[in-house]
């Protein structure tokens, strides 16, 4: 994978992003009883053409983060700046028109396409969403899009239900590409597919993002897939990023206790290695973002937790490599040996 | 004598679009205390095989066309529902993939947990409740006495799966069938459940039939592995041999597809072609259209697993005839 | 240069235009014998009733208001095919004309409730939030009004006429339609392809008309078909109470009422109108069920 484009300004800047959903009770007059802090203070920067892998388990907020960046869910606090434009400040028409620059690929290939529209209708609609394309050119342009994602142009007359899951995901990718975006967020794009088809879609995404110089955020719970495709990996837990750094570094030498646990939990398809490995299994379940713990969000399940972990909120800080950061108060002690 | 011997099991679904041959001549054995893994992608027939054995197949449109499933000397497929019920829940238990829908949301955990005891072992309630508490504690649920009185929706996904395991093992069955038990769980929770299964296996000594699409899960838990494709057995062997001395191109292709084992920067290996169309089976080897080792007779001759090395079977014609090395 | 992976789709993609949703649905409906029966019966009955004036003039030979007091009520015979009522009026003619009114009432009141209900429900469901809450609370309140008393009040104020009937029935039926449509809209809104449409940057209007409403048509058609029999029954009920259609016009409801009054002495006066009504109601229900099966998205692939 070629090195990402070097440019001075970050292409995407997310600063202290928070998305809190209010839980309300009440019959006639609703009052707030609590908040689900789905995204709780996330900051990072991406260069153009970079691929960021976002991993975490259920409840960590990665999907919400993706949707918040794209302003499909409006943030409660914080800033998202894409290519110099502040998305969080935009509304209505301005926001709608800006959407040509950023798109999403959804997880469920069976639900993300309108069952009543033919492939042609869906892709033509996307092509014309932000640009004027003469009617006569549409079939050819749609055909081009289909070929780009590895489907025959004659597929455009079909309905989504006539395609397999992997093919539908290709259609979804084609639709996203139709508006010529610069940023694509893929939310678990291969989780619903068979292993042998996953590889095809991942290859496609990698190739497209390279060819079109797309910035890609790849959200998944599957660390090995993410490690393969990403330049950098960010690990999320309870709405916060707990570790972020170059993909291979995070994967092979994780700093944060949760990242270590996550990586060690992945079963290795190799009986000898699997039998020999040391596993760190955090007890209990991933907690609910309705009631996050005080201090470090992971401390109740952390084998290395100390008293201060319940009090202080750790910030992302580098250890030995300035590009590899972890949000742990004890990074140094845990990782120096 | 093996605990379970499945002999040329054949199951089809008669749908409006045609006949789907979901399971074709599948045979395998499980010894007491052994853990066998069945690996395959969707459409491989792995789940249908187990549902057929357990008598859980919806008939129609499903139909068991032939074969036997001999459990401790008795052919389960020949039993009536009433007779089969004496085995299910008592000597053979099953846990399913989705912990959200596998438990009855209207009943408390207690009722669901002690039900097998009341029915099969004819225990009285008090004794059954005591055993239920022990079982919950055994599967790692804290405060079991309290938890017994709760409803499924008050548990998280991982805990529900633990409850399922408790329910399945409370009668100390000889065989546990687990259909993708960790697929719907987070990876750290999956690790917990797999550890739990290992622990229970050690305590109770039951045999396990584990269905999974995940080679990693299988390599950690199983003594032997069977790979299925298009309703047939492609390869079966002891776990280390399946991984290190693979004797079927499909198994090899599956291994190569795993992103974890591949080098960054190069394209991921993909299996060419598309999953098999079970409505229109191709002649010869079902994997032939996608196989990198295919030769002319692969699409002509019938395939069946053959033992080519001690306890190692493969259905690959080339390995059988030419001793092809993969 | 990396090789493009050879891709053969699970179902080979041929160049043929595949059946649209509607063609697919029509095919499924065709196969449903019961629904087809319902469709044929309803169409036949409607046709016959529509042609009532012609038929009465040329075939039957009697009109619905022609009285013959000297004749009185006679059971079915060769002259009067279905017999006559106490005033000597031909039952068949009255049945046909009555059918006209009943069916027309059914269709028109349904149409009215459709227009109001769908608009109300779609707006409420689409806009959501507080607007939706307010709109739906209004529906709840209106639901609570007792229908019969409402009609009686209307009669007291405006006298009895057919338009009143329309208003009364339409005023009640649209409530259910609004609720159903709102529910459907909300369900569709949750679907991922709607979120995808938003992500594309499509205008809200476009999303409503291009994405939500086409997916809505199925359930709407089904419920409309099932509303017609409801309306007809409602009309019959009102007529039975004497609040509905007035003499000399008749509807099936009126005929049933009149027939019920004399059913011991002149049973045919009840039997035939009741049979006609029942047949129509059943047919419409079969048709509605068949449409639901045919148009149900879940029933189609996957």
GROMACS .gro file of C-alpha atoms in nm, chain C residues 44-295:
model
  252
  707UNK     CA    1  -6.899  -0.867  -1.172
  708UNK     CA    2  -7.123  -0.730  -0.901
  709UNK     CA    3  -6.996  -0.378  -0.953
  710UNK     CA    4  -7.054  -0.403  -1.324
  711UNK     CA    5  -7.404  -0.530  -1.282
  712UNK     CA    6  -7.494  -0.266  -1.030
  713UNK     CA    7  -7.339   0.005  -1.239
  714UNK     CA    8  -7.551  -0.101  -1.529
  715UNK     CA    9  -7.863  -0.105  -1.313
  716UNK     CA   10  -8.057   0.160  -1.504
  717UNK     CA   11  -8.001  -0.021  -1.834
  718UNK     CA   12  -8.077  -0.357  -1.689
  719UNK     CA   13  -8.386  -0.237  -1.515
  720UNK     CA   14  -8.518  -0.075  -1.828
  721UNK     CA   15  -8.444  -0.353  -2.073
  722UNK     CA   16  -8.397  -0.679  -1.897
  723UNK     CA   17  -8.585  -0.673  -1.576
  724UNK     CA   18  -8.856  -0.441  -1.680
  725UNK     CA   19  -8.915  -0.283  -1.345
  726UNK     CA   20  -8.770   0.017  -1.171
  727UNK     CA   21  -8.681   0.035  -0.805
  728UNK     CA   22  -8.954   0.272  -0.708
  729UNK     CA   23  -9.242   0.136  -0.903
  730UNK     CA   24  -9.497   0.038  -0.652
  731UNK     CA   25  -9.781  -0.198  -0.699
  732UNK     CA   26  -9.987  -0.200  -0.391
  733UNK     CA   27 -10.233  -0.433  -0.543
  734UNK     CA   28  -9.960  -0.693  -0.595
  735UNK     CA   29  -9.810  -0.680  -0.252
  736UNK     CA   30  -9.523  -0.899  -0.146
  737UNK     CA   31  -9.476  -1.205  -0.362
  738UNK     CA   32  -9.202  -1.465  -0.345
  739UNK     CA   33  -8.962  -1.505  -0.639
  740UNK     CA   34  -9.138  -1.600  -0.960
  741UNK     CA   35  -9.098  -1.567  -1.331
  742UNK     CA   36  -9.209  -1.210  -1.346
  743UNK     CA   37  -9.034  -1.077  -1.042
  744UNK     CA   38  -8.715  -1.283  -1.028
  745UNK     CA   39  -8.642  -1.213  -0.667
  746UNK     CA   40  -8.992  -1.132  -0.556
  747UNK     CA   41  -9.141  -0.806  -0.431
  748UNK     CA   42  -9.167  -0.620  -0.105
  749UNK     CA   43  -9.486  -0.517   0.076
  750UNK     CA   44  -9.520  -0.217  -0.150
  751UNK     CA   45  -9.494  -0.434  -0.458
  752UNK     CA   46  -9.156  -0.303  -0.556
  753UNK     CA   47  -8.934  -0.545  -0.748
  754UNK     CA   48  -8.659  -0.674  -0.522
  755UNK     CA   49  -8.403  -0.736  -0.792
  756UNK     CA   50  -8.428  -0.381  -0.919
  757UNK     CA   51  -8.400  -0.248  -0.567
  758UNK     CA   52  -8.107  -0.478  -0.505
  759UNK     CA   53  -7.921  -0.350  -0.808
  760UNK     CA   54  -7.986   0.013  -0.738
  761UNK     CA   55  -7.911  -0.041  -0.374
  762UNK     CA   56  -7.587  -0.207  -0.471
  763UNK     CA   57  -7.495   0.099  -0.670
  764UNK     CA   58  -7.531   0.316  -0.369
  765UNK     CA   59  -7.365   0.080  -0.126
  766UNK     CA   60  -7.067   0.016  -0.350
  767UNK     CA   61  -7.031   0.378  -0.448
  768UNK     CA   62  -7.047   0.479  -0.088
  769UNK     CA   63  -6.788   0.222  -0.005
  770UNK     CA   64  -6.550   0.336  -0.275
  771UNK     CA   65  -6.595   0.707  -0.231
  772UNK     CA   66  -6.580   0.712   0.146
  773UNK     CA   67  -6.268   0.497   0.126
  774UNK     CA   68  -6.118   0.733  -0.127
  775UNK     CA   69  -6.188   1.029   0.096
  776UNK     CA   70  -6.044   0.861   0.400
  777UNK     CA   71  -5.743   0.759   0.194
  778UNK     CA   72  -5.664   1.107   0.080
  779UNK     CA   73  -5.702   1.262   0.423
  780UNK     CA   74  -5.555   0.973   0.615
  781UNK     CA   75  -5.250   0.918   0.398
  782UNK     CA   76  -5.157   1.283   0.390
  783UNK     CA   77  -5.205   1.325   0.761
  784UNK     CA   78  -5.024   1.007   0.849
  785UNK     CA   79  -4.738   1.058   0.605
  786UNK     CA   80  -4.672   1.410   0.724
  787UNK     CA   81  -4.690   1.307   1.085
  788UNK     CA   82  -4.462   1.010   1.037
  789UNK     CA   83  -4.215   1.188   0.815
  790UNK     CA   84  -4.179   1.503   1.017
  791UNK     CA   85  -4.178   1.324   1.348
  792UNK     CA   86  -4.091   1.487   1.676
  793UNK     CA   87  -4.334   1.716   1.847
  794UNK     CA   88  -4.547   1.766   1.539
  795UNK     CA   89  -4.604   1.395   1.520
  796UNK     CA   90  -4.694   1.379   1.885
  797UNK     CA   91  -4.949   1.658   1.856
  798UNK     CA   92  -5.105   1.519   1.539
  799UNK     CA   93  -5.136   1.173   1.683
  800UNK     CA   94  -5.285   1.296   2.008
  801UNK     CA   95  -5.553   1.469   1.801
  802UNK     CA   96  -5.624   1.140   1.630
  803UNK     CA   97  -5.648   0.970   1.967
  804UNK     CA   98  -5.898   1.225   2.088
  805UNK     CA   99  -6.111   1.195   1.778
  806UNK     CA  100  -6.102   0.820   1.810
  807UNK     CA  101  -6.263   0.847   2.146
  808UNK     CA  102  -6.574   1.015   2.010
  809UNK     CA  103  -6.864   0.772   1.994
  810UNK     CA  104  -6.950   0.728   1.632
  811UNK     CA  105  -7.321   0.673   1.657
  812UNK     CA  106  -7.382   0.978   1.869
  813UNK     CA  107  -7.175   1.181   1.628
  814UNK     CA  108  -7.393   1.073   1.339
  815UNK     CA  109  -7.711   1.139   1.533
  816UNK     CA  110  -7.587   1.489   1.612
  817UNK     CA  111  -7.509   1.552   1.248
  818UNK     CA  112  -7.854   1.435   1.154
  819UNK     CA  113  -8.013   1.664   1.407
  820UNK     CA  114  -7.824   1.963   1.271
  821UNK     CA  115  -7.819   1.898   0.902
  822UNK     CA  116  -8.109   1.666   0.838
  823UNK     CA  117  -8.065   1.343   0.659
  824UNK     CA  118  -7.895   1.315   0.327
  825UNK     CA  119  -7.634   1.112   0.151
  826UNK     CA  120  -7.363   1.372   0.173
  827UNK     CA  121  -7.398   1.357   0.546
  828UNK     CA  122  -7.336   0.987   0.534
  829UNK     CA  123  -7.019   1.048   0.345
  830UNK     CA  124  -6.893   1.301   0.589
  831UNK     CA  125  -6.973   1.089   0.888
  832UNK     CA  126  -6.814   0.775   0.759
  833UNK     CA  127  -6.517   0.949   0.606
  834UNK     CA  128  -6.461   1.137   0.928
  835UNK     CA  129  -6.418   0.810   1.113
  836UNK     CA  130  -6.230   0.599   0.863
  837UNK     CA  131  -5.946   0.839   0.795
  838UNK     CA  132  -5.832   0.806   1.153
  839UNK     CA  133  -5.737   0.442   1.114
  840UNK     CA  134  -5.575   0.506   0.780
  841UNK     CA  135  -5.370   0.789   0.928
  842UNK     CA  136  -5.244   0.567   1.207
  843UNK     CA  137  -5.152   0.287   0.974
  844UNK     CA  138  -4.974   0.514   0.730
  845UNK     CA  139  -4.785   0.689   1.005
  846UNK     CA  140  -4.669   0.357   1.142
  847UNK     CA  141  -4.555   0.245   0.800
  848UNK     CA  142  -4.372   0.569   0.734
  849UNK     CA  143  -4.190   0.546   1.062
  850UNK     CA  144  -4.093   0.187   0.994
  851UNK     CA  145  -3.964   0.274   0.649
  852UNK     CA  146  -3.776   0.574   0.781
  853UNK     CA  147  -3.570   0.345   1.001
  854UNK     CA  148  -3.448   0.145   0.708
  855UNK     CA  149  -3.092   0.188   0.610
  856UNK     CA  150  -3.163   0.283   0.253
  857UNK     CA  151  -3.335   0.594   0.379
  858UNK     CA  152  -3.027   0.683   0.579
  859UNK     CA  153  -2.826   0.617   0.267
  860UNK     CA  154  -3.049   0.857   0.074
  861UNK     CA  155  -2.986   1.122   0.338
  862UNK     CA  156  -2.615   1.054   0.324
  863UNK     CA  157  -2.624   1.109  -0.051
  864UNK     CA  158  -2.756   1.457   0.012
  865UNK     CA  159  -3.096   1.411  -0.147
  866UNK     CA  160  -3.364   1.663  -0.072
  867UNK     CA  161  -3.624   1.565   0.183
  868UNK     CA  162  -3.899   1.596  -0.070
  869UNK     CA  163  -3.725   1.355  -0.298
  870UNK     CA  164  -3.674   1.108  -0.021
  871UNK     CA  165  -4.043   1.125   0.065
  872UNK     CA  166  -4.168   1.080  -0.287
  873UNK     CA  167  -3.903   0.856  -0.437
  874UNK     CA  168  -3.813   0.638  -0.146
  875UNK     CA  169  -4.080   0.638   0.118
  876UNK     CA  170  -4.406   0.656  -0.074
  877UNK     CA  171  -4.329   0.381  -0.327
  878UNK     CA  172  -4.259   0.152  -0.037
  879UNK     CA  173  -4.581   0.267   0.121
  880UNK     CA  174  -4.813   0.191  -0.170
  881UNK     CA  175  -4.830  -0.178  -0.095
  882UNK     CA  176  -4.973  -0.151   0.255
  883UNK     CA  177  -5.197   0.137   0.151
  884UNK     CA  178  -5.356  -0.062  -0.127
  885UNK     CA  179  -5.418  -0.350   0.105
  886UNK     CA  180  -5.577  -0.142   0.375
  887UNK     CA  181  -5.785   0.051   0.127
  888UNK     CA  182  -5.922  -0.272  -0.013
  889UNK     CA  183  -6.007  -0.385   0.336
  890UNK     CA  184  -6.163  -0.050   0.424
  891UNK     CA  185  -6.432  -0.073   0.158
  892UNK     CA  186  -6.617  -0.360   0.324
  893UNK     CA  187  -6.585  -0.183   0.656
  894UNK     CA  188  -6.746   0.126   0.515
  895UNK     CA  189  -7.024  -0.073   0.356
  896UNK     CA  190  -7.097  -0.239   0.684
  897UNK     CA  191  -7.095   0.095   0.857
  898UNK     CA  192  -7.346   0.229   0.610
  899UNK     CA  193  -7.563  -0.079   0.659
  900UNK     CA  194  -7.548  -0.026   1.031
  901UNK     CA  195  -7.658   0.334   1.001
  902UNK     CA  196  -7.933   0.244   0.761
  903UNK     CA  197  -8.045  -0.025   0.995
  904UNK     CA  198  -8.083   0.240   1.260
  905UNK     CA  199  -8.276   0.452   1.019
  906UNK     CA  200  -8.004   0.712   0.997
  907UNK     CA  201  -7.874   0.622   0.657
  908UNK     CA  202  -8.013   0.626   0.311
  909UNK     CA  203  -8.370   0.748   0.284
  910UNK     CA  204  -8.663   0.631   0.077
  911UNK     CA  205  -8.724   0.600  -0.207
  912UNK     CA  206  -8.356   0.525  -0.254
  913UNK     CA  207  -8.233   0.204  -0.116
  914UNK     CA  208  -7.906   0.057  -0.021
  915UNK     CA  209  -7.829  -0.292   0.083
  916UNK     CA  210  -7.837  -0.177   0.441
  917UNK     CA  211  -8.187  -0.042   0.398
  918UNK     CA  212  -8.297  -0.359   0.225
  919UNK     CA  213  -8.159  -0.569   0.504
  920UNK     CA  214  -8.337  -0.355   0.757
  921UNK     CA  215  -8.665  -0.383   0.577
  922UNK     CA  216  -8.612  -0.750   0.523
  923UNK     CA  217  -8.532  -0.811   0.886
  924UNK     CA  218  -8.856  -0.651   0.989
  925UNK     CA  219  -9.060  -0.900   0.792
  926UNK     CA  220  -8.825  -1.192   0.782
  927UNK     CA  221  -9.067  -1.442   0.924
  928UNK     CA  222  -9.338  -1.380   0.674
  929UNK     CA  223  -9.140  -1.288   0.367
  930UNK     CA  224  -8.795  -1.443   0.416
  931UNK     CA  225  -8.675  -1.370   0.062
  932UNK     CA  226  -8.672  -1.002   0.139
  933UNK     CA  227  -8.390  -1.063   0.386
  934UNK     CA  228  -8.213  -1.355   0.225
  935UNK     CA  229  -8.117  -1.197  -0.104
  936UNK     CA  230  -7.991  -0.860   0.021
  937UNK     CA  231  -7.801  -1.031   0.302
  938UNK     CA  232  -7.647  -1.278   0.060
  939UNK     CA  233  -7.542  -1.001  -0.175
  940UNK     CA  234  -7.386  -0.808   0.109
  941UNK     CA  235  -7.207  -1.109   0.252
  942UNK     CA  236  -7.075  -1.215  -0.085
  943UNK     CA  237  -6.934  -0.873  -0.151
  944UNK     CA  238  -6.777  -0.844   0.192
  945UNK     CA  239  -6.615  -1.183   0.165
  946UNK     CA  240  -6.489  -1.115  -0.184
  947UNK     CA  241  -6.334  -0.786  -0.085
  948UNK     CA  242  -6.168  -0.947   0.213
  949UNK     CA  243  -6.027  -1.229   0.006
  950UNK     CA  244  -5.900  -0.979  -0.243
  951UNK     CA  245  -5.748  -0.767   0.030
  952UNK     CA  246  -5.573  -1.065   0.186
  953UNK     CA  247  -5.448  -1.174  -0.152
  954UNK     CA  248  -5.312  -0.828  -0.218
  955UNK     CA  249  -5.138  -0.826   0.114
  956UNK     CA  250  -4.965  -1.153   0.037
  957UNK     CA  251  -4.875  -1.039  -0.310
  958UNK     CA  252  -4.739  -0.702  -0.206
   0.00000   0.00000   0.00000
